[in-house]
Amino acid sequence: MAQHTARHRIGILGAGNIFGRYVEGLRTFPELDVIRVADVDTARAERAAAEYAIPAWGGPDELLADDAVEIVINITPPAFHAKTVIAALEAGKHVYVEKPLAATVEEAREVLDAAERSGKLLGSAPDTFLGSAVQTARHAIDTGLIGEPVGATAFVRSSRSETWHPDPRAFYGPGGGPVLDMGPYYLAALVNCLGPVRQVSAATRVGAKTRKVTSPERVVDEITVEVPTHASAVLTFASGAIGTTLMSFDVWDTELPRMEIYGTEGTLSLPNPNGFDGDVRVKRHHDDEWEVLTPVTALFGAVNTPEQHRRGLGVHDLAGALHGGPHRADARFAFHTLEVLTAFETAQRENRVVAIESNCERPQPRTAH
């Protein structure tokens, strides 16, 4: 991967479950230097700083007041994204925020306005579409390997968060649920490959209304579900392609693929878009067998190892944009995916096809080998 020569000093806001994944991923880029961690629970921030040898720690206000911090990575719960992103932008920081960009479209618009006023860069997860898997699929489509894209399927199954996360309430509260928790990975991959979405029709419901938490280090024994946990939708892309999606925390066992894209001359099969890498397979109409495509970019981490859980490629993307490079995982792209995903519930509630107002460019592909 190309490296930037200038060093960028980073503060991470939030020391929760994915904090370590970010630190480990960022340390693969020598020019990205994590110098501070902050959390509303300062004791947790102190423990995180000690575990990862980060020199400074404290509360959110201390992070925002630290002139040495140039980029803030915001990994707070979704319900707090808008408030904390705006505060960081107003403090003069560039910001990269975990998905979703905000808990609602209305809050996301406020975030975009704040970014424009500040003149700072705002990036947002998911960034997994920058990995070798989706980039390889994008290259296959752009070079005509499967002909003209006609349709796609995307199937989100339960991450079973209540079995491994100590406090999975955010997964079942505002800004969560399968559509806003896992859906962004799938939709970002689809928009990167097929372009923006024009309209959405959908049906949603709640499965089990309460969930038992069985993770060994749990802090709650049971949670109440506040958002739909099972959703089916049809997406019509501006290109004319049609996507069929199932996003559910009630599907624990299935033989469905993760994602497939169908063209006039063949089919692409993609791995879990929650990871950066994995086999992309193609089968053209005249082929007898599936073929695994050679990745067009370097792997971010070795497949089927703990490296697959690392995060940070989107932060590297933002840092490159500070030097004039393309900003692929930018806020406009994230806003479009958020508007599409929140349209699922609007379509259900109002029993109509929802027209998507926002638009975005397909992000520039990453440089191939």
mmCIF file of C-alpha atoms in Angstrom:
data_model
loop_
_atom_site.group_PDB
_atom_site.id
_atom_site.type_symbol
_atom_site.label_atom_id
_atom_site.label_comp_id
_atom_site.label_asym_id
_atom_site.label_seq_id
_atom_site.Cartn_x
_atom_site.Cartn_y
_atom_site.Cartn_z
ATOM 1 C CA MET A 1 0.000 0.000 0.000
ATOM 2 C CA ALA A 2 1.177 3.521 -0.744
ATOM 3 C CA GLN A 3 2.403 5.394 2.308
ATOM 4 C CA HIS A 4 2.144 9.135 2.966
ATOM 5 C CA THR A 5 5.341 10.839 4.078
ATOM 6 C CA ALA A 6 3.743 13.266 6.547
ATOM 7 C CA ARG A 7 2.840 11.977 9.985
ATOM 8 C CA HIS A 8 -0.672 12.450 11.333
ATOM 9 C CA ARG A 9 -1.411 12.520 15.048
ATOM 10 C CA ILE A 10 -4.636 10.790 15.992
ATOM 11 C CA GLY A 11 -6.919 10.754 19.009
ATOM 12 C CA ILE A 12 -9.536 8.038 19.428
ATOM 13 C CA LEU A 13 -12.823 8.957 21.090
ATOM 14 C CA GLY A 14 -14.300 5.855 22.681
ATOM 15 C CA ALA A 15 -12.429 2.950 24.270
ATOM 16 C CA GLY A 16 -15.039 0.267 23.719
ATOM 17 C CA ASN A 17 -15.143 -3.078 21.980
ATOM 18 C CA ILE A 18 -13.532 -2.122 18.662
ATOM 19 C CA PHE A 19 -10.881 0.227 20.055
ATOM 20 C CA GLY A 20 -8.132 -2.379 19.831
ATOM 21 C CA ARG A 21 -9.072 -3.234 16.252
ATOM 22 C CA TYR A 22 -8.471 0.355 15.238
ATOM 23 C CA VAL A 23 -5.159 0.662 17.058
ATOM 24 C CA GLU A 24 -3.869 -2.565 15.530
ATOM 25 C CA GLY A 25 -4.971 -1.551 12.038
ATOM 26 C CA LEU A 26 -3.597 1.972 12.272
ATOM 27 C CA ARG A 27 -0.221 0.666 13.378
ATOM 28 C CA THR A 28 0.199 -0.969 9.971
ATOM 29 C CA PHE A 29 0.659 2.586 8.654
ATOM 30 C CA PRO A 30 3.798 4.214 10.140
ATOM 31 C CA GLU A 31 2.534 7.698 9.304
ATOM 32 C CA LEU A 32 -0.602 7.312 11.458
ATOM 33 C CA ASP A 33 0.297 7.871 15.108
ATOM 34 C CA VAL A 34 -2.285 7.340 17.872
ATOM 35 C CA ILE A 35 -1.294 9.763 20.639
ATOM 36 C CA ARG A 36 -4.428 9.977 22.818
ATOM 37 C CA VAL A 37 -7.496 7.966 23.827
ATOM 38 C CA ALA A 38 -10.585 9.478 25.430
ATOM 39 C CA ASP A 39 -13.742 8.061 26.965
ATOM 40 C CA VAL A 40 -16.515 9.330 29.202
ATOM 41 C CA ASP A 41 -15.289 6.558 31.518
ATOM 42 C CA THR A 42 -11.783 7.892 32.073
ATOM 43 C CA ALA A 43 -10.731 4.747 33.924
ATOM 44 C CA ARG A 44 -11.493 2.753 30.787
ATOM 45 C CA ALA A 45 -9.479 5.252 28.737
ATOM 46 C CA GLU A 46 -6.576 4.854 31.146
ATOM 47 C CA ARG A 47 -6.688 1.056 30.839
ATOM 48 C CA ALA A 48 -6.801 1.267 27.037
ATOM 49 C CA ALA A 49 -3.845 3.658 26.964
ATOM 50 C CA ALA A 50 -1.819 1.359 29.201
ATOM 51 C CA GLU A 51 -2.654 -1.761 27.180
ATOM 52 C CA TYR A 52 -1.637 -0.210 23.861
ATOM 53 C CA ALA A 53 1.147 2.104 25.101
ATOM 54 C CA ILE A 54 -0.663 5.287 24.075
ATOM 55 C CA PRO A 55 0.950 8.308 25.751
ATOM 56 C CA ALA A 56 -2.139 10.372 26.677
ATOM 57 C CA TRP A 57 -5.606 9.579 27.936
ATOM 58 C CA GLY A 58 -8.547 11.334 29.550
ATOM 59 C CA GLY A 59 -12.059 12.568 28.864
ATOM 60 C CA PRO A 60 -13.573 13.801 25.575
ATOM 61 C CA ASP A 61 -13.028 17.485 26.414
ATOM 62 C CA GLU A 62 -9.327 16.888 26.954
ATOM 63 C CA LEU A 63 -9.037 15.203 23.573
ATOM 64 C CA LEU A 64 -10.769 18.075 21.785
ATOM 65 C CA ALA A 65 -8.589 20.621 23.591
ATOM 66 C CA ASP A 66 -5.355 18.827 22.647
ATOM 67 C CA ASP A 67 -3.763 20.880 19.853
ATOM 68 C CA ALA A 68 -1.470 17.974 19.026
ATOM 69 C CA VAL A 69 -4.432 15.857 17.838
ATOM 70 C CA GLU A 70 -5.099 16.428 14.129
ATOM 71 C CA ILE A 71 -7.572 13.613 13.374
ATOM 72 C CA VAL A 72 -10.263 12.309 15.718
ATOM 73 C CA ILE A 73 -11.571 8.779 15.238
ATOM 74 C CA ASN A 74 -15.048 8.619 16.752
ATOM 75 C CA ILE A 75 -16.106 5.140 17.850
ATOM 76 C CA THR A 76 -18.789 6.186 20.333
ATOM 77 C CA PRO A 77 -22.236 4.486 20.168
ATOM 78 C CA PRO A 78 -24.369 5.582 17.167
ATOM 79 C CA ALA A 79 -26.774 7.639 19.248
ATOM 80 C CA PHE A 80 -23.888 9.963 20.170
ATOM 81 C CA HIS A 81 -22.299 10.272 16.711
ATOM 82 C CA ALA A 82 -23.883 13.554 15.619
ATOM 83 C CA LYS A 83 -23.151 15.479 18.811
ATOM 84 C CA THR A 84 -19.583 14.240 19.162
ATOM 85 C CA VAL A 85 -18.684 14.608 15.475
ATOM 86 C CA ILE A 86 -19.924 18.196 15.411
ATOM 87 C CA ALA A 87 -17.984 18.988 18.601
ATOM 88 C CA ALA A 88 -14.781 17.586 17.095
ATOM 89 C CA LEU A 89 -15.241 19.498 13.832
ATOM 90 C CA GLU A 90 -15.878 22.716 15.751
ATOM 91 C CA ALA A 91 -12.693 22.046 17.733
ATOM 92 C CA GLY A 92 -10.778 22.167 14.454
ATOM 93 C CA LYS A 93 -10.209 18.424 13.989
ATOM 94 C CA HIS A 94 -10.588 16.264 10.927
ATOM 95 C CA VAL A 95 -12.938 13.412 11.837
ATOM 96 C CA TYR A 96 -13.434 9.797 10.899
ATOM 97 C CA VAL A 97 -16.564 8.318 12.492
ATOM 98 C CA GLU A 98 -17.728 4.746 12.795
ATOM 99 C CA LYS A 99 -20.939 3.861 10.992
ATOM 100 C CA PRO A 100 -23.578 5.050 10.765
ATOM 101 C CA LEU A 101 -22.698 8.681 10.095
ATOM 102 C CA ALA A 102 -25.486 9.598 12.535
ATOM 103 C CA ALA A 103 -28.490 7.867 14.068
ATOM 104 C CA THR A 104 -30.948 9.631 11.734
ATOM 105 C CA VAL A 105 -30.879 11.352 8.352
ATOM 106 C CA GLU A 106 -31.826 14.642 10.009
ATOM 107 C CA GLU A 107 -28.851 14.434 12.367
ATOM 108 C CA ALA A 108 -26.622 13.412 9.475
ATOM 109 C CA ARG A 109 -27.580 16.577 7.577
ATOM 110 C CA GLU A 110 -26.519 18.607 10.608
ATOM 111 C CA VAL A 111 -23.211 16.760 10.597
ATOM 112 C CA LEU A 112 -22.652 17.526 6.903
ATOM 113 C CA ASP A 113 -23.443 21.184 7.503
ATOM 114 C CA ALA A 114 -20.971 21.309 10.393
ATOM 115 C CA ALA A 115 -18.266 19.735 8.240
ATOM 116 C CA GLU A 116 -18.855 22.312 5.498
ATOM 117 C CA ARG A 117 -18.676 25.184 7.990
ATOM 118 C CA SER A 118 -15.510 23.853 9.572
ATOM 119 C CA GLY A 119 -13.592 23.279 6.357
ATOM 120 C CA LYS A 120 -12.323 20.016 7.843
ATOM 121 C CA LEU A 121 -12.486 16.579 6.260
ATOM 122 C CA LEU A 122 -15.127 14.161 7.491
ATOM 123 C CA GLY A 123 -14.894 10.486 6.688
ATOM 124 C CA SER A 124 -17.074 7.625 7.827
ATOM 125 C CA ALA A 125 -17.165 3.877 8.058
ATOM 126 C CA PRO A 126 -17.714 1.455 6.617
ATOM 127 C CA ASP A 127 -14.389 1.407 4.840
ATOM 128 C CA THR A 128 -14.334 -2.310 4.102
ATOM 129 C CA PHE A 129 -15.276 -1.584 0.483
ATOM 130 C CA LEU A 130 -11.700 -0.286 0.172
ATOM 131 C CA GLY A 131 -10.381 -3.792 0.822
ATOM 132 C CA SER A 132 -9.171 -6.214 -1.804
ATOM 133 C CA ALA A 133 -12.459 -8.152 -2.043
ATOM 134 C CA VAL A 134 -14.832 -5.370 -3.069
ATOM 135 C CA GLN A 135 -12.112 -3.646 -5.091
ATOM 136 C CA THR A 136 -11.600 -6.881 -7.027
ATOM 137 C CA ALA A 137 -15.339 -7.188 -7.659
ATOM 138 C CA ARG A 138 -15.452 -3.553 -8.766
ATOM 139 C CA HIS A 139 -12.567 -4.142 -11.182
ATOM 140 C CA ALA A 140 -14.330 -7.200 -12.615
ATOM 141 C CA ILE A 141 -17.485 -5.163 -13.235
ATOM 142 C CA ASP A 142 -15.645 -2.165 -14.683
ATOM 143 C CA THR A 143 -13.720 -4.367 -17.121
ATOM 144 C CA GLY A 144 -16.891 -6.081 -18.325
ATOM 145 C CA LEU A 145 -16.151 -9.529 -16.939
ATOM 146 C CA ILE A 146 -19.846 -10.248 -16.201
ATOM 147 C CA GLY A 147 -21.316 -7.961 -18.836
ATOM 148 C CA GLU A 148 -23.879 -5.362 -17.828
ATOM 149 C CA PRO A 149 -24.920 -5.633 -14.152
ATOM 150 C CA VAL A 150 -28.588 -6.600 -13.934
ATOM 151 C CA GLY A 151 -29.165 -7.356 -10.262
ATOM 152 C CA ALA A 152 -27.654 -8.224 -6.908
ATOM 153 C CA THR A 153 -28.528 -9.985 -3.682
ATOM 154 C CA ALA A 154 -27.265 -9.235 -0.181
ATOM 155 C CA PHE A 155 -28.041 -11.336 2.877
ATOM 156 C CA VAL A 156 -27.213 -10.116 6.390
ATOM 157 C CA ARG A 157 -27.439 -12.774 9.050
ATOM 158 C CA SER A 158 -27.229 -12.267 12.815
ATOM 159 C CA SER A 159 -23.831 -11.514 14.284
ATOM 160 C CA ARG A 160 -25.147 -13.107 17.516
ATOM 161 C CA SER A 161 -23.842 -10.083 19.409
ATOM 162 C CA GLU A 162 -25.638 -11.119 22.593
ATOM 163 C CA THR A 163 -23.331 -14.152 22.805
ATOM 164 C CA TRP A 164 -20.006 -12.235 22.653
ATOM 165 C CA HIS A 165 -20.552 -8.512 23.320
ATOM 166 C CA PRO A 166 -20.564 -7.476 27.000
ATOM 167 C CA ASP A 167 -23.257 -4.831 26.411
ATOM 168 C CA PRO A 168 -25.130 -5.335 23.118
ATOM 169 C CA ARG A 169 -27.880 -2.813 23.867
ATOM 170 C CA ALA A 170 -26.628 -0.455 21.134
ATOM 171 C CA PHE A 171 -27.188 -3.204 18.554
ATOM 172 C CA TYR A 172 -30.902 -3.202 19.401
ATOM 173 C CA GLY A 173 -31.416 0.518 20.049
ATOM 174 C CA PRO A 174 -31.605 3.711 17.939
ATOM 175 C CA GLY A 175 -28.960 3.667 15.225
ATOM 176 C CA GLY A 176 -28.665 -0.101 15.548
ATOM 177 C CA GLY A 177 -30.549 -3.135 14.316
ATOM 178 C CA PRO A 178 -29.391 -5.283 11.399
ATOM 179 C CA VAL A 179 -30.115 -2.535 8.850
ATOM 180 C CA LEU A 180 -27.974 0.170 10.458
ATOM 181 C CA ASP A 181 -25.484 -2.105 12.212
ATOM 182 C CA MET A 182 -24.542 -4.585 9.478
ATOM 183 C CA GLY A 183 -26.372 -3.107 6.505
ATOM 184 C CA PRO A 184 -23.828 -0.327 5.869
ATOM 185 C CA TYR A 185 -21.109 -2.872 4.983
ATOM 186 C CA TYR A 186 -23.299 -4.511 2.370
ATOM 187 C CA LEU A 187 -24.771 -1.333 0.950
ATOM 188 C CA ALA A 188 -21.394 0.413 0.722
ATOM 189 C CA ALA A 189 -20.105 -2.563 -1.266
ATOM 190 C CA LEU A 190 -23.117 -2.451 -3.580
ATOM 191 C CA VAL A 191 -22.941 1.313 -4.160
ATOM 192 C CA ASN A 192 -19.205 1.074 -4.808
ATOM 193 C CA CYS A 193 -19.859 -1.633 -7.415
ATOM 194 C CA LEU A 194 -23.177 -0.496 -8.916
ATOM 195 C CA GLY A 195 -23.515 3.219 -8.121
ATOM 196 C CA PRO A 196 -26.126 5.143 -6.134
ATOM 197 C CA VAL A 197 -29.631 3.949 -5.279
ATOM 198 C CA ARG A 198 -32.692 5.703 -6.740
ATOM 199 C CA GLN A 199 -35.571 4.147 -4.762
ATOM 200 C CA VAL A 200 -36.392 1.646 -2.023
ATOM 201 C CA SER A 201 -39.349 -0.566 -1.134
ATOM 202 C CA ALA A 202 -39.220 -2.644 2.029
ATOM 203 C CA ALA A 203 -40.964 -4.530 4.824
ATOM 204 C CA THR A 204 -39.629 -4.743 8.380
ATOM 205 C CA ARG A 205 -40.599 -6.251 11.732
ATOM 206 C CA VAL A 206 -39.333 -7.084 15.187
ATOM 207 C CA GLY A 207 -38.581 -10.743 15.889
ATOM 208 C CA ALA A 208 -38.091 -11.616 19.558
ATOM 209 C CA LYS A 209 -38.875 -8.487 21.584
ATOM 210 C CA THR A 210 -36.372 -9.308 24.323
ATOM 211 C CA ARG A 211 -32.954 -10.947 24.026
ATOM 212 C CA LYS A 212 -31.003 -12.909 26.610
ATOM 213 C CA VAL A 213 -27.362 -11.815 26.874
ATOM 214 C CA THR A 214 -25.045 -14.772 27.374
ATOM 215 C CA SER A 215 -21.595 -13.273 26.766
ATOM 216 C CA PRO A 216 -19.165 -14.256 29.561
ATOM 217 C CA GLU A 217 -18.347 -10.639 30.532
ATOM 218 C CA ARG A 218 -21.875 -9.274 30.155
ATOM 219 C CA VAL A 219 -22.969 -6.198 32.051
ATOM 220 C CA VAL A 220 -26.689 -6.821 31.411
ATOM 221 C CA ASP A 221 -28.631 -10.089 31.385
ATOM 222 C CA GLU A 222 -31.460 -9.084 29.061
ATOM 223 C CA ILE A 223 -32.172 -6.310 26.588
ATOM 224 C CA THR A 224 -35.379 -4.893 25.151
ATOM 225 C CA VAL A 225 -35.476 -4.539 21.365
ATOM 226 C CA GLU A 226 -36.261 -0.993 20.188
ATOM 227 C CA VAL A 227 -35.746 -1.331 16.423
ATOM 228 C CA PRO A 228 -36.787 -3.778 13.667
ATOM 229 C CA THR A 229 -34.672 -6.929 13.640
ATOM 230 C CA HIS A 230 -35.802 -8.417 10.318
ATOM 231 C CA ALA A 231 -36.033 -6.458 7.050
ATOM 232 C CA SER A 232 -36.440 -7.275 3.372
ATOM 233 C CA ALA A 233 -36.006 -4.624 0.703
ATOM 234 C CA VAL A 234 -35.752 -4.083 -3.033
ATOM 235 C CA LEU A 235 -33.301 -1.415 -4.148
ATOM 236 C CA THR A 236 -33.476 0.156 -7.590
ATOM 237 C CA PHE A 237 -30.123 1.616 -8.578
ATOM 238 C CA ALA A 238 -29.794 4.646 -10.836
ATOM 239 C CA SER A 239 -27.925 2.369 -13.254
ATOM 240 C CA GLY A 240 -31.042 0.203 -13.620
ATOM 241 C CA ALA A 241 -29.702 -2.717 -11.593
ATOM 242 C CA ILE A 242 -32.079 -4.150 -8.979
ATOM 243 C CA GLY A 243 -30.893 -5.308 -5.562
ATOM 244 C CA THR A 244 -32.706 -7.724 -3.267
ATOM 245 C CA THR A 245 -31.708 -7.648 0.395
ATOM 246 C CA LEU A 246 -32.475 -9.529 3.593
ATOM 247 C CA MET A 247 -31.057 -8.028 6.771
ATOM 248 C CA SER A 248 -31.867 -9.855 9.980
ATOM 249 C CA PHE A 249 -30.786 -10.479 13.555
ATOM 250 C CA ASP A 250 -33.275 -13.361 13.571
ATOM 251 C CA VAL A 251 -31.443 -15.440 10.953
ATOM 252 C CA TRP A 252 -28.846 -17.385 12.939
ATOM 253 C CA ASP A 253 -28.416 -20.311 10.568
ATOM 254 C CA THR A 254 -28.622 -20.190 6.790
ATOM 255 C CA GLU A 255 -27.072 -21.469 3.573
ATOM 256 C CA LEU A 256 -27.591 -18.189 1.726
ATOM 257 C CA PRO A 257 -24.574 -16.474 0.151
ATOM 258 C CA ARG A 258 -23.337 -13.171 1.564
ATOM 259 C CA MET A 259 -23.556 -11.190 -1.650
ATOM 260 C CA GLU A 260 -23.837 -11.888 -5.379
ATOM 261 C CA ILE A 261 -23.921 -9.594 -8.405
ATOM 262 C CA TYR A 262 -25.558 -10.823 -11.601
ATOM 263 C CA GLY A 263 -24.612 -9.599 -15.060
ATOM 264 C CA THR A 264 -25.685 -10.342 -18.603
ATOM 265 C CA GLU A 265 -22.650 -12.595 -19.009
ATOM 266 C CA GLY A 266 -21.988 -14.049 -15.560
ATOM 267 C CA THR A 267 -22.156 -13.888 -11.756
ATOM 268 C CA LEU A 268 -19.820 -12.561 -9.076
ATOM 269 C CA SER A 269 -19.850 -14.040 -5.577
ATOM 270 C CA LEU A 270 -18.428 -11.796 -2.825
ATOM 271 C CA PRO A 271 -17.323 -12.707 0.715
ATOM 272 C CA ASN A 272 -18.602 -11.098 3.919
ATOM 273 C CA PRO A 273 -18.252 -7.323 3.328
ATOM 274 C CA ASN A 274 -17.675 -6.825 7.043
ATOM 275 C CA GLY A 275 -14.089 -7.840 6.229
ATOM 276 C CA PHE A 276 -11.627 -6.259 3.845
ATOM 277 C CA ASP A 277 -10.417 -9.374 2.091
ATOM 278 C CA GLY A 278 -11.536 -12.816 0.952
ATOM 279 C CA ASP A 279 -12.175 -14.796 -2.197
ATOM 280 C CA VAL A 280 -14.176 -13.163 -4.973
ATOM 281 C CA ARG A 281 -15.453 -15.820 -7.370
ATOM 282 C CA VAL A 282 -16.812 -15.517 -10.884
ATOM 283 C CA LYS A 283 -18.753 -17.891 -13.067
ATOM 284 C CA ARG A 284 -19.510 -16.753 -16.587
ATOM 285 C CA HIS A 285 -22.307 -18.336 -18.572
ATOM 286 C CA HIS A 286 -19.910 -20.504 -20.551
ATOM 287 C CA ASP A 287 -17.895 -21.670 -17.500
ATOM 288 C CA ASP A 288 -18.250 -25.102 -15.953
ATOM 289 C CA GLU A 289 -16.736 -24.099 -12.592
ATOM 290 C CA TRP A 290 -16.372 -21.047 -10.392
ATOM 291 C CA GLU A 291 -13.028 -19.231 -10.672
ATOM 292 C CA VAL A 292 -11.376 -17.332 -7.811
ATOM 293 C CA LEU A 293 -10.197 -13.950 -9.048
ATOM 294 C CA THR A 294 -6.722 -12.681 -8.243
ATOM 295 C CA PRO A 295 -6.996 -9.686 -5.852
ATOM 296 C CA VAL A 296 -6.330 -6.397 -7.627
ATOM 297 C CA THR A 297 -5.015 -4.676 -4.482
ATOM 298 C CA ALA A 298 -2.888 -5.800 -1.558
ATOM 299 C CA LEU A 299 -4.614 -7.531 1.349
ATOM 300 C CA PHE A 300 -5.204 -5.460 4.494
ATOM 301 C CA GLY A 301 -4.851 -8.588 6.619
ATOM 302 C CA ALA A 302 -4.301 -12.297 6.226
ATOM 303 C CA VAL A 303 -7.607 -14.039 5.507
ATOM 304 C CA ASN A 304 -9.060 -16.240 8.270
ATOM 305 C CA THR A 305 -6.744 -14.760 10.903
ATOM 306 C CA PRO A 306 -7.304 -12.138 13.643
ATOM 307 C CA GLU A 307 -5.887 -9.583 11.198
ATOM 308 C CA GLN A 308 -9.246 -9.694 9.429
ATOM 309 C CA HIS A 309 -10.794 -7.836 12.364
ATOM 310 C CA ARG A 310 -8.479 -4.825 12.100
ATOM 311 C CA ARG A 311 -9.860 -1.422 11.152
ATOM 312 C CA GLY A 312 -8.314 1.801 9.883
ATOM 313 C CA LEU A 313 -8.113 1.715 6.094
ATOM 314 C CA GLY A 314 -10.681 4.533 5.915
ATOM 315 C CA VAL A 315 -8.544 6.677 8.226
ATOM 316 C CA HIS A 316 -5.604 6.096 5.881
ATOM 317 C CA ASP A 317 -7.906 7.134 3.029
ATOM 318 C CA LEU A 318 -8.763 10.382 4.854
ATOM 319 C CA ALA A 319 -5.085 11.079 5.561
ATOM 320 C CA GLY A 320 -4.315 10.626 1.866
ATOM 321 C CA ALA A 321 -7.072 13.111 0.997
ATOM 322 C CA LEU A 322 -5.324 15.697 3.188
ATOM 323 C CA HIS A 323 -2.492 15.498 0.663
ATOM 324 C CA GLY A 324 -4.703 15.837 -2.388
ATOM 325 C CA GLY A 325 -5.624 12.196 -2.899
ATOM 326 C CA PRO A 326 -9.175 10.955 -3.497
ATOM 327 C CA HIS A 327 -11.425 10.789 -0.456
ATOM 328 C CA ARG A 328 -13.403 7.622 -1.060
ATOM 329 C CA ALA A 329 -14.986 6.858 2.327
ATOM 330 C CA ASP A 330 -16.252 10.401 2.633
ATOM 331 C CA ALA A 331 -19.303 11.824 4.373
ATOM 332 C CA ARG A 332 -21.411 12.211 1.218
ATOM 333 C CA PHE A 333 -20.992 8.533 0.412
ATOM 334 C CA ALA A 334 -21.882 7.638 4.021
ATOM 335 C CA PHE A 335 -24.897 9.978 3.971
ATOM 336 C CA HIS A 336 -26.262 8.306 0.836
ATOM 337 C CA THR A 337 -25.959 4.829 2.334
ATOM 338 C CA LEU A 338 -27.609 6.051 5.543
ATOM 339 C CA GLU A 339 -30.531 7.600 3.654
ATOM 340 C CA VAL A 340 -31.051 4.364 1.717
ATOM 341 C CA LEU A 341 -30.975 2.219 4.848
ATOM 342 C CA THR A 342 -33.304 4.451 6.872
ATOM 343 C CA ALA A 343 -35.708 4.333 3.910
ATOM 344 C CA PHE A 344 -36.388 0.685 4.812
ATOM 345 C CA GLU A 345 -38.389 1.707 7.866
ATOM 346 C CA THR A 346 -40.015 4.645 6.060
ATOM 347 C CA ALA A 347 -41.217 2.288 3.320
ATOM 348 C CA GLN A 348 -42.678 -0.053 5.949
ATOM 349 C CA ARG A 349 -44.301 2.669 8.041
ATOM 350 C CA GLU A 350 -45.822 4.572 5.113
ATOM 351 C CA ASN A 351 -46.446 1.560 2.854
ATOM 352 C CA ARG A 352 -44.851 3.159 -0.202
ATOM 353 C CA VAL A 353 -41.833 3.205 -2.466
ATOM 354 C CA VAL A 354 -39.353 5.757 -1.112
ATOM 355 C CA ALA A 355 -37.446 7.950 -3.556
ATOM 356 C CA ILE A 356 -33.865 8.626 -2.449
ATOM 357 C CA GLU A 357 -33.048 12.329 -2.522
ATOM 358 C CA SER A 358 -29.273 12.179 -2.092
ATOM 359 C CA ASN A 359 -26.754 11.153 -4.671
ATOM 360 C CA CYS A 360 -23.084 10.257 -4.619
ATOM 361 C CA GLU A 361 -20.308 9.384 -6.995
ATOM 362 C CA ARG A 362 -18.961 5.869 -7.155
ATOM 363 C CA PRO A 363 -15.712 6.203 -5.179
ATOM 364 C CA GLN A 364 -12.555 6.103 -7.237
ATOM 365 C CA PRO A 365 -11.137 2.575 -7.301
ATOM 366 C CA ARG A 366 -7.925 2.013 -5.396
ATOM 367 C CA THR A 367 -4.802 1.589 -7.459
ATOM 368 C CA ALA A 368 -4.470 -1.954 -8.736
ATOM 369 C CA HIS A 369 -1.249 -3.943 -8.542
#
